[in-house]
mmCIF file of C-alpha atoms in Angstrom:
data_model
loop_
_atom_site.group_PDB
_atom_site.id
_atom_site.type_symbol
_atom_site.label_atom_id
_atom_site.label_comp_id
_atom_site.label_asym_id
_atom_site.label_seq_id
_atom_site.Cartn_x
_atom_site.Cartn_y
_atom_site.Cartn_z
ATOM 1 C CA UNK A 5 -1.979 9.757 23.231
ATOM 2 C CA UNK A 6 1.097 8.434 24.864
ATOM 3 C CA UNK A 7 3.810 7.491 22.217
ATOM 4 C CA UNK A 8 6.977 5.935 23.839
ATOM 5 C CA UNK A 9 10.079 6.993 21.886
ATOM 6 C CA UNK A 10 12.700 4.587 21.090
ATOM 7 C CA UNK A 11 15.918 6.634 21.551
ATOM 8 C CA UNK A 12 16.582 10.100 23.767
ATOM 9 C CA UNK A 13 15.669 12.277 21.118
ATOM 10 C CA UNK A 14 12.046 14.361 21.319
ATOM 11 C CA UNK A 15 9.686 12.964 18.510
ATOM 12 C CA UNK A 16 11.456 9.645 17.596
ATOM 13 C CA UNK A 17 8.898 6.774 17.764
ATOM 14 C CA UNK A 18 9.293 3.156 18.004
ATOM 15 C CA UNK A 19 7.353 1.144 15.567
ATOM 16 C CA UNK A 20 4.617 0.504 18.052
ATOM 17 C CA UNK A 21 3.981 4.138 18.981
ATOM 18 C CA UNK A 22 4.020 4.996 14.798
ATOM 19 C CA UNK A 23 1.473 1.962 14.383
ATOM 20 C CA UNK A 24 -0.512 3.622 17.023
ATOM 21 C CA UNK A 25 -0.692 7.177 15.638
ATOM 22 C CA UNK A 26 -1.613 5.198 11.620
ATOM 23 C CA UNK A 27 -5.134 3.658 12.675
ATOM 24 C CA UNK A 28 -6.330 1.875 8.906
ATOM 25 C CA UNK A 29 -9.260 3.698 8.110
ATOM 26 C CA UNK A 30 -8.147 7.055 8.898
ATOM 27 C CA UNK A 31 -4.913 6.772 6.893
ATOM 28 C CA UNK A 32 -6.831 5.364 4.039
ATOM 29 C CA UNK A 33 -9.347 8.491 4.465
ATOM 30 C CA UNK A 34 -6.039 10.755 5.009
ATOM 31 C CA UNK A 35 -4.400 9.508 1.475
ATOM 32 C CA UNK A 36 -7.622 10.225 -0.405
ATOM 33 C CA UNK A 37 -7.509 13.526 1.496
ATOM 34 C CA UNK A 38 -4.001 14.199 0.108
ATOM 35 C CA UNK A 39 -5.639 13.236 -3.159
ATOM 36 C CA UNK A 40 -7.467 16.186 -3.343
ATOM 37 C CA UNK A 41 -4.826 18.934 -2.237
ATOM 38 C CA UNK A 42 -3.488 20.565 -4.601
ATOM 39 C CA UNK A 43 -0.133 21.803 -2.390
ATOM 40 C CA UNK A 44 1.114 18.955 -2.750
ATOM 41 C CA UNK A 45 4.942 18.888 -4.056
ATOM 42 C CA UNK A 46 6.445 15.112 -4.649
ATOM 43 C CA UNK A 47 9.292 15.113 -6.614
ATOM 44 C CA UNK A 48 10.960 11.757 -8.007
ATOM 45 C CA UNK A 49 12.243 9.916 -5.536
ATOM 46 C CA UNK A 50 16.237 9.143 -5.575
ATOM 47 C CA UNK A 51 17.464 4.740 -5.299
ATOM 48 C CA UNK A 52 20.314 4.405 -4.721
ATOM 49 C CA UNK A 53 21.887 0.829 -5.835
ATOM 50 C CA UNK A 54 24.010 -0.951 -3.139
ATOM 51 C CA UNK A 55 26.086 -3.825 -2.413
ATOM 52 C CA UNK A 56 24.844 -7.099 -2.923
ATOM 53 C CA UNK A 57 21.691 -6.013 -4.461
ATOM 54 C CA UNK A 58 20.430 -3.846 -1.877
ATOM 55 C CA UNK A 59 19.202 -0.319 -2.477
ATOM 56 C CA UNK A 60 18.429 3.435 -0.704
ATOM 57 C CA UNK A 61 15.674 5.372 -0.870
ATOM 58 C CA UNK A 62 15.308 8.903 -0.378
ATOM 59 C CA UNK A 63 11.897 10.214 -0.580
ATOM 60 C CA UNK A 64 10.904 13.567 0.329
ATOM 61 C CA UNK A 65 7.339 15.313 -0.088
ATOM 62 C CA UNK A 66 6.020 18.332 0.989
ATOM 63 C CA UNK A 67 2.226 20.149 1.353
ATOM 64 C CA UNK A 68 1.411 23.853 2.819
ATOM 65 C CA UNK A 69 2.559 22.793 6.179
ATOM 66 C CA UNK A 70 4.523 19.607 6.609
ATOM 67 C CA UNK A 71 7.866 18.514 4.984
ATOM 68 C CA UNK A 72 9.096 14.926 5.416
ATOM 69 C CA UNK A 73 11.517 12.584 3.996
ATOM 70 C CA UNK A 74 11.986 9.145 3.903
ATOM 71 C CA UNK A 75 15.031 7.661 4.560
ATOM 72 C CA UNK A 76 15.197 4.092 4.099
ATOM 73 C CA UNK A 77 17.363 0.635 2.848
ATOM 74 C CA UNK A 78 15.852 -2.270 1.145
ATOM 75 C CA UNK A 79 17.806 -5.061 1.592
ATOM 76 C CA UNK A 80 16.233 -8.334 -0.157
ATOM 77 C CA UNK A 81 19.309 -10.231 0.652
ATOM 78 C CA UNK A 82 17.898 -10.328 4.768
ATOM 79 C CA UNK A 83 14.760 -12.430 3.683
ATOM 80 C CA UNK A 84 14.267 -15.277 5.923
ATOM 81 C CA UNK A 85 17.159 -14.200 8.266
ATOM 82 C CA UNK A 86 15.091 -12.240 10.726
ATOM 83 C CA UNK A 87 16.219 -8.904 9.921
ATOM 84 C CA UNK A 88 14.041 -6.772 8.595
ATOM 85 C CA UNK A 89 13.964 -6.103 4.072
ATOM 86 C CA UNK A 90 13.169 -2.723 4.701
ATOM 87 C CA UNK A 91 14.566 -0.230 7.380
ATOM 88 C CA UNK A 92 14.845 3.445 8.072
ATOM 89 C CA UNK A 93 12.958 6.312 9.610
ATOM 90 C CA UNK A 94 11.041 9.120 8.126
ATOM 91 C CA UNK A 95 11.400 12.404 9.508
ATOM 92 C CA UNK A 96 8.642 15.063 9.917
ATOM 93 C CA UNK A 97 9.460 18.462 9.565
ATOM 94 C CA UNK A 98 7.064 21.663 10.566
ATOM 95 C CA UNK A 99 7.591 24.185 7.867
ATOM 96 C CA UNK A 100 6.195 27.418 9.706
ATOM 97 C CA UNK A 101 8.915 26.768 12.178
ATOM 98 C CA UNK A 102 11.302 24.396 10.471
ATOM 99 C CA UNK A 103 11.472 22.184 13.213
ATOM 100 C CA UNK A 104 11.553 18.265 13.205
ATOM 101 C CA UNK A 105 8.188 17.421 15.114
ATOM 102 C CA UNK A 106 8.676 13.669 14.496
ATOM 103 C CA UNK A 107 10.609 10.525 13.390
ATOM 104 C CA UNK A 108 8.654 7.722 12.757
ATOM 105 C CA UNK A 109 9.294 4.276 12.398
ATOM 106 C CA UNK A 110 10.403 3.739 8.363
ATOM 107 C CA UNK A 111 9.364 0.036 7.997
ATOM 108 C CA UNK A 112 6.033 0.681 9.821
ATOM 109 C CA UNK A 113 4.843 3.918 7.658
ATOM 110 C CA UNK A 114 5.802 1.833 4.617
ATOM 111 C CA UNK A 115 3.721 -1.395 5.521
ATOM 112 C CA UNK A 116 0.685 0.855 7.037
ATOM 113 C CA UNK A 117 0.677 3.349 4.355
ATOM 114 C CA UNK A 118 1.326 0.761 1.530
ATOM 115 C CA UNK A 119 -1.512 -1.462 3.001
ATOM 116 C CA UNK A 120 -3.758 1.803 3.358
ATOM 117 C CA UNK A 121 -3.390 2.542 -0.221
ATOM 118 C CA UNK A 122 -4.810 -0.924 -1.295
ATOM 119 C CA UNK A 123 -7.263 -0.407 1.196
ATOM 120 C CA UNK A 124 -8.566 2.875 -0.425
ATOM 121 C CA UNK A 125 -8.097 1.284 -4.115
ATOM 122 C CA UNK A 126 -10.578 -1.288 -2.730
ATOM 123 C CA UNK A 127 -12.931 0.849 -1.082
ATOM 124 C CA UNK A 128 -13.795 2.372 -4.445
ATOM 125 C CA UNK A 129 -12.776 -0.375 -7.158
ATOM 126 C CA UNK A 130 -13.467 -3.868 -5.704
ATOM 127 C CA UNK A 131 -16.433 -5.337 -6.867
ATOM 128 C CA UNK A 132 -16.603 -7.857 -4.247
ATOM 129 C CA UNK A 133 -15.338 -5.580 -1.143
ATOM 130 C CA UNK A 134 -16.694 -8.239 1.679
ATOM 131 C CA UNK A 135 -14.024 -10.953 0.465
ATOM 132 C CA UNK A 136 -12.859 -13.201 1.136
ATOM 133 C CA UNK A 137 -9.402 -12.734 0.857
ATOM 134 C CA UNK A 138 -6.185 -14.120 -0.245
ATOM 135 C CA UNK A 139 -3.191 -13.311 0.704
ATOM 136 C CA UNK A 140 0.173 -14.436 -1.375
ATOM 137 C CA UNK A 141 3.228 -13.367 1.037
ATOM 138 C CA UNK A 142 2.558 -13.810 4.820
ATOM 139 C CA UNK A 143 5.459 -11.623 5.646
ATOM 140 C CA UNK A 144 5.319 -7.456 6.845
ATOM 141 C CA UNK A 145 3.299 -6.294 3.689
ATOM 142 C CA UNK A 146 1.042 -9.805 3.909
ATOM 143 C CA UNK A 147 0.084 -8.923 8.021
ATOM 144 C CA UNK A 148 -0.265 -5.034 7.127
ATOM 145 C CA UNK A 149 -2.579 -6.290 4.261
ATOM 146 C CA UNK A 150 -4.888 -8.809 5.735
ATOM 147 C CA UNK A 151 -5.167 -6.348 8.881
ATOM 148 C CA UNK A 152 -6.002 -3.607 6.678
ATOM 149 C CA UNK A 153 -9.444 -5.238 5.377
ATOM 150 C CA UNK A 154 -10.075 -7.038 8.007
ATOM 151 C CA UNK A 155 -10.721 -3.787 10.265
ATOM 152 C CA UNK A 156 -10.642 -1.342 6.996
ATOM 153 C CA UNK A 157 -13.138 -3.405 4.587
ATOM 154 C CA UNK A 158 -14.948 -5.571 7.505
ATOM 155 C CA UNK A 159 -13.206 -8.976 5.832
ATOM 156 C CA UNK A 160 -14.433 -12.183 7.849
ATOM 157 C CA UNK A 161 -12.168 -14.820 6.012
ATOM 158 C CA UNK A 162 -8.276 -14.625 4.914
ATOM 159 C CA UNK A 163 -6.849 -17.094 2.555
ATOM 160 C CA UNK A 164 -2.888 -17.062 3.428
ATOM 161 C CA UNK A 165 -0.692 -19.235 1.128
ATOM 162 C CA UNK A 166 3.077 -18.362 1.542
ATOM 163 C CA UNK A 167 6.757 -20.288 0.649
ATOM 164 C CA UNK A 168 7.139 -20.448 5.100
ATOM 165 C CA UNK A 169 4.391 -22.796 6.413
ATOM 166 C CA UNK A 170 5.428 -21.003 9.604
ATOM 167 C CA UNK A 171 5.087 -17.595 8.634
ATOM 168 C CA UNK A 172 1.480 -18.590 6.796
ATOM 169 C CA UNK A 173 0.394 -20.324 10.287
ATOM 170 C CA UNK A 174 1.580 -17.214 11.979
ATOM 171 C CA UNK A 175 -0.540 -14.691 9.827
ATOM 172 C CA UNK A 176 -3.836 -17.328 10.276
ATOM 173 C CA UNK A 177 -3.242 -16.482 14.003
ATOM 174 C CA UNK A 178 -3.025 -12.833 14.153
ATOM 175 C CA UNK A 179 -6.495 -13.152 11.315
ATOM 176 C CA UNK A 180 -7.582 -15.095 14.035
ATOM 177 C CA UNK A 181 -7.052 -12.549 17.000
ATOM 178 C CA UNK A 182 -8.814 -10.111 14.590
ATOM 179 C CA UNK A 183 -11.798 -12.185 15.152
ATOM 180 C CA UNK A 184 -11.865 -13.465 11.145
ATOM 181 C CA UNK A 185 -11.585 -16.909 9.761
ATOM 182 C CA UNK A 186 -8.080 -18.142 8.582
ATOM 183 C CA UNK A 187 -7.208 -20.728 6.697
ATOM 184 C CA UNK A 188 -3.576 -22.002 4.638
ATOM 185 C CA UNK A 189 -3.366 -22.622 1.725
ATOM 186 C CA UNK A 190 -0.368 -24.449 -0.730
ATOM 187 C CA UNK A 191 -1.981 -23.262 -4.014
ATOM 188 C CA UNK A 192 -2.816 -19.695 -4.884
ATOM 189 C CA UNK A 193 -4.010 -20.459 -8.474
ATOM 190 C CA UNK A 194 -6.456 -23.172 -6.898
ATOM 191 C CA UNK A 195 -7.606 -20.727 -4.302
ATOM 192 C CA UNK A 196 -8.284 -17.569 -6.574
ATOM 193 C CA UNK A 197 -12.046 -18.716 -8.055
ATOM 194 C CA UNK A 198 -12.782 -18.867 -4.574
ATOM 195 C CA UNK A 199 -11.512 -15.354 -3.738
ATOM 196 C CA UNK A 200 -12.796 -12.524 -4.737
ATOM 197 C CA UNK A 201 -9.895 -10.211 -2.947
ATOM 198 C CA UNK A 202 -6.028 -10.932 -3.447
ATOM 199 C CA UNK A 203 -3.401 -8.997 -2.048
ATOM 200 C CA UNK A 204 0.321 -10.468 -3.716
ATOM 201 C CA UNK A 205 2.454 -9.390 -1.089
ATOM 202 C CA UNK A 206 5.987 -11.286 -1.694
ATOM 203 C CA UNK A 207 9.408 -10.358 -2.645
ATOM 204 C CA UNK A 208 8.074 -10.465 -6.016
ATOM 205 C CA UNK A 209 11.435 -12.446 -6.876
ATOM 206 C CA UNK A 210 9.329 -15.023 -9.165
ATOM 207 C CA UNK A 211 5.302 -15.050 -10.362
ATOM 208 C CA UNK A 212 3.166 -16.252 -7.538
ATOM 209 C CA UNK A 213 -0.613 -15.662 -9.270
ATOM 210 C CA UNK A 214 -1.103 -17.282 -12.830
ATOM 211 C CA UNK A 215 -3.986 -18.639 -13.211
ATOM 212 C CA UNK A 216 -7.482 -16.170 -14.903
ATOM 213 C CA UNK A 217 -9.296 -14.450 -11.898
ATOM 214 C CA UNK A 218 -12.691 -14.302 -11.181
ATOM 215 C CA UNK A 219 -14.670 -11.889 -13.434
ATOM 216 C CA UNK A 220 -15.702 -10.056 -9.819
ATOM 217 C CA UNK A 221 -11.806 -10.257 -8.254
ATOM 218 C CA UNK A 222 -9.897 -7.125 -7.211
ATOM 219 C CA UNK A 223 -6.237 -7.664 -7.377
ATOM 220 C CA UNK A 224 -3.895 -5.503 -5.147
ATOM 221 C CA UNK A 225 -0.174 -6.529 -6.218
ATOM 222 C CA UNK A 226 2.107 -4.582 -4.204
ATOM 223 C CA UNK A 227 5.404 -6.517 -4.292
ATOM 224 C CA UNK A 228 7.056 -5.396 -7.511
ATOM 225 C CA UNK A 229 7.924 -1.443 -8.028
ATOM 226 C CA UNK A 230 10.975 -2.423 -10.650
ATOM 227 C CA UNK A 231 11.121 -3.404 -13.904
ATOM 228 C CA UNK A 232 12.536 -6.301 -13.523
ATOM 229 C CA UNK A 233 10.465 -7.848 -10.715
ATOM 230 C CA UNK A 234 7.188 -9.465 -11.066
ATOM 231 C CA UNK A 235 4.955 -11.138 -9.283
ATOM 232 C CA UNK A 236 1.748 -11.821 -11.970
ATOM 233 C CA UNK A 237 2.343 -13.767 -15.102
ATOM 234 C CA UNK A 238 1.855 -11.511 -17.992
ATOM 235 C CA UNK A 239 -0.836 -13.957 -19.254
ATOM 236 C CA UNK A 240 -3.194 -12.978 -16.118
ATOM 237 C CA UNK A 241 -2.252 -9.178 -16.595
ATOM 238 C CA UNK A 242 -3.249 -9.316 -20.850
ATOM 239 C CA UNK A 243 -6.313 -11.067 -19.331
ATOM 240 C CA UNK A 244 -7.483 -8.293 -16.953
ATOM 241 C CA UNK A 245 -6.326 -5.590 -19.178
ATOM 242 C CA UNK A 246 -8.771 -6.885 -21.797
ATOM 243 C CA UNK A 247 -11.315 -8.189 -20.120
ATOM 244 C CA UNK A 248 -11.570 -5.833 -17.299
ATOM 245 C CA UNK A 249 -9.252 -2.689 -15.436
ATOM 246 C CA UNK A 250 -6.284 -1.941 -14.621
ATOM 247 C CA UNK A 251 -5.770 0.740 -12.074
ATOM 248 C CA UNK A 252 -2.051 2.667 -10.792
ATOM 249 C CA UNK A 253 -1.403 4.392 -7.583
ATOM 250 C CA UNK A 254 0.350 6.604 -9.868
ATOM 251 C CA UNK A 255 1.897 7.959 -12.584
ATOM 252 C CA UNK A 256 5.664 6.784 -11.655
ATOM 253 C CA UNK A 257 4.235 3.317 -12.450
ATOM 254 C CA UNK A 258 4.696 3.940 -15.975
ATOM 255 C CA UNK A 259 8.003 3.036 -15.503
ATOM 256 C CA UNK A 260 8.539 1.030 -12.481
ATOM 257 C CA UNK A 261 5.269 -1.663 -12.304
ATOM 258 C CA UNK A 262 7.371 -4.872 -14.016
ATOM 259 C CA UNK A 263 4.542 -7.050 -13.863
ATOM 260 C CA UNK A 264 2.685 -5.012 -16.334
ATOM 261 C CA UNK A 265 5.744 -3.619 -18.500
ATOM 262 C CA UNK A 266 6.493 -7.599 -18.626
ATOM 263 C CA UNK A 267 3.038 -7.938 -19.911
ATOM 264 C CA UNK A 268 3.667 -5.865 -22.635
ATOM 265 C CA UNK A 269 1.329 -3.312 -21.444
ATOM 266 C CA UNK A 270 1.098 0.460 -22.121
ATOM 267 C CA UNK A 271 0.967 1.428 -18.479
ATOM 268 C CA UNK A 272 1.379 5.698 -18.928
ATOM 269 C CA UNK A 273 -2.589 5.175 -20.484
ATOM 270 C CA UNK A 274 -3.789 3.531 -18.022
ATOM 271 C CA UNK A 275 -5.654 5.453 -15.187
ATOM 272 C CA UNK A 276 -4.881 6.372 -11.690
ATOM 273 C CA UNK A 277 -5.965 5.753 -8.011
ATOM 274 C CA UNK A 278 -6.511 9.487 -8.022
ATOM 275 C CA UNK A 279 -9.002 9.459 -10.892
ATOM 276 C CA UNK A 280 -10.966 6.938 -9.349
ATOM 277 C CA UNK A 281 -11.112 8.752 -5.752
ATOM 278 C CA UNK A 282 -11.081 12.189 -6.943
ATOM 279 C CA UNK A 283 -13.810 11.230 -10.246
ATOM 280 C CA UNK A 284 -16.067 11.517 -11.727
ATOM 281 C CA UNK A 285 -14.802 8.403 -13.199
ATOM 282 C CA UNK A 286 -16.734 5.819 -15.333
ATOM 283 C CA UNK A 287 -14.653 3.192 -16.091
ATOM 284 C CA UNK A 288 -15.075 -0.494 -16.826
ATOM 285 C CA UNK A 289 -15.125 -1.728 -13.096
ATOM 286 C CA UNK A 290 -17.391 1.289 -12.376
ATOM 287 C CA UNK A 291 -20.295 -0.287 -14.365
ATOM 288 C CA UNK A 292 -19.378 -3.799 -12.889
ATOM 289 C CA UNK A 293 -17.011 -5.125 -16.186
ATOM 290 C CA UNK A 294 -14.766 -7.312 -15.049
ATOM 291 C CA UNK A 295 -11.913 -7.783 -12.788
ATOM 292 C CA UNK A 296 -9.776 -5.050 -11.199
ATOM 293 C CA UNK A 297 -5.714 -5.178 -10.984
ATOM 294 C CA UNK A 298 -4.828 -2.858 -8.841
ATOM 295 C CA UNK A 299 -1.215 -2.163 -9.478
ATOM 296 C CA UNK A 300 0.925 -0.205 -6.166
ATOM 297 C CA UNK A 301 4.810 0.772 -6.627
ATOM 298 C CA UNK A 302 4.834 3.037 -4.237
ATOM 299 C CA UNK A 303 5.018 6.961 -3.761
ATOM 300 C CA UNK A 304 6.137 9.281 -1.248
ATOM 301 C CA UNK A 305 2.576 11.010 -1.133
ATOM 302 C CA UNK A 306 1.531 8.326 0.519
ATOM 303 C CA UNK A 307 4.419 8.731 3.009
ATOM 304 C CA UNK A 308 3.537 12.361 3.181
ATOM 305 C CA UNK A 309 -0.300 11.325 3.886
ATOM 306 C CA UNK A 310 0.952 9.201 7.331
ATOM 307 C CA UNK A 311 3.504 12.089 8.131
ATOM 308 C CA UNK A 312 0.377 14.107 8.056
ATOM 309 C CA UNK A 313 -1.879 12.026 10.099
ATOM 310 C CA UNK A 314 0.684 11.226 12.853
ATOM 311 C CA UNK A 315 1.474 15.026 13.235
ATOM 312 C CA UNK A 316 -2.123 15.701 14.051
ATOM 313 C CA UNK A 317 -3.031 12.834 16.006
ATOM 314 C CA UNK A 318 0.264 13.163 18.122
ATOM 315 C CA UNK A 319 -1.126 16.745 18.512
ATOM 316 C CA UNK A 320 -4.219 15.588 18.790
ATOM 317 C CA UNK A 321 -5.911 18.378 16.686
ATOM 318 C CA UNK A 322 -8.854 17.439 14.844
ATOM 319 C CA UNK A 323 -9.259 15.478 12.029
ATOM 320 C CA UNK A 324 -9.622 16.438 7.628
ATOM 321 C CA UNK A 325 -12.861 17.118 6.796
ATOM 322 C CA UNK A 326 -14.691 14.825 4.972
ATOM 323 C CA UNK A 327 -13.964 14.607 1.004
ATOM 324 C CA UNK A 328 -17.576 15.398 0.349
ATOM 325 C CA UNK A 329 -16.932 19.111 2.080
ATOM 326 C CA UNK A 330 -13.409 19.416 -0.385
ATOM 327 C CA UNK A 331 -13.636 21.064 -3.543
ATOM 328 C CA UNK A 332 -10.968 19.219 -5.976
ATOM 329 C CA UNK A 333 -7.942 20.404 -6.892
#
């Protein structure tokens, strides 16, 4: 594979040539391979508060024989002004001979990896996996998403509804290259009985999804991995938490997923992406009770998982076995 790099230095890849080495369903099958390895070190990641409400992230993560670190500023302030929310690299280290084998493109790992994640949650917890789908938030996280199951989950129809008629027009043409269906939408709460897929993808500045979901919906929410930002109204979270399951990517969730710790919610019981990849698990959604909420705040595991995946494709070595050959950790 021919990566182009984006500056002098060996390794450093532009966001097209870190795309490339991230296909969708082999970085959803590398997370769920990560899953299962118990060398994994991921210690809490470090945000840094900035000026004007922006913040840094430092996020390393290590297994048995890579080391990488994310490096990266969110800036929510550059919505709408064409620069980017997120930006940043993450470097890949090789720790049998220290060296830095690569430095990928920050904002891409984050969309692909973040996208991947809901990808995997759906593979094993949507009830409905075929769609369609909506998507609330047609912006990096809304393309990576509706991408993601369209190729990843075989999705033939995208619901887009976004604040930018623009941006949502824009997403309903790139569904449209994909070869799926597209169509916008002004009201998510009217659209959700007719979806049985959602992906909230927005700045989670304000709730965007209120109204009660379909007893077979699987929600991804991925926008809000503060306290104090939400995207769900706590009414629709009480709902699914009651009537149905609630799924984390992890345990850092406990305190960082404000659209269920503004539901009142007692997030630190409720279980984990890993228990449902890793099982046996037989939870409500497992024997078809409910909906799903899916709830994503993001880890640098799953940063760890791309780091992994690029460094063998770029070497093109061959791939993780399959998680039926693994024993669990």
């Amino acid at each position: 594979m021919s990566c182009a790099p984006f500056s002098d230095a060996p390794g450093s890849l532009d966001a097209a040539a870190t795309a490339a080495l991230l296909p969708w369903s082999a970085l959803a099958d590398e997370i769920a391979a990560l899953l299962w390895d118990s060398t994994v070190s991921v210690p809490a990641r470090s945000v840094l508060p900035l000026a004007q409400g922006g913040s840094l992230f430092v996020m390393p993560a290590t297994d048995r024989s890579v080391a990488m670190t994310k490096l990266i500023t969110f800036t929510p302030g550059n919505a709408g002004t064409g620069r980017p929310s997120i930006q940043g690299d993450v470097v890949v280290f090789d720790i049998a001979t220290g060296e830095r084998r690569l430095v990928l493109d920050g904002p891409t790992v984050t969309a692909r990896r973040t996208a991947a994640v809901s990808l995997l949650a759906a593979r094993h917890l949507a009830p409905v996996p075929q769609g369609p789908l909506l998507i609330v938030g047609a912006g990096v996280q809304g393309r990576a998403h509706a991408e993601a199951f369209v190729v990843g989950l075989g999705v033939q129809e995208v619901w887009i509804a976004s604040r930018s008629a623009a941006s949502a027009e824009a997403l309903a043409a790139q569904v449209h290259a994909l070869g799926a269906q597209a169509r916008v939408v002004a009201d998510t709460d009217a659209a959700l009985p007719h979806c049985p897929l959602v992906a909230t993808c927005t700045p989670a500045q304000a709730v965007v999804l209120s109204a009660t979901p379909r007893s077979d919906a699987f929600i991804a929410a991925v926008g809000a991995f503060t306290p104090t930002m939400v995207e769900l109204a706590p009414a629709l979270c009480q709902h699914v938490a009651l009537h149905g399951t609630i799924v984390v990517d992890t345990g850092d969730a406990g305190h960082e997923a404000g659209d269920l710790l503004q539901a009142g919610l007692d997030v630190a019981t409720m279980p984990m992406l890993r228990n449902a990849v890793c099982g046996p698990w037989t939870h409500g959604t497992r024997a078809g009770k409910g909906p799903v909420l899916f709830k994503s705040c993001g880890w640098a595991g799953w940063d760890l998982a791309a780091a992994r995946l690029a460094m063998r494709r770029a070497a093109a070595e061959p791939p993780m076995p399959a998680a039926a050959e693994r024993v669990p950790a």
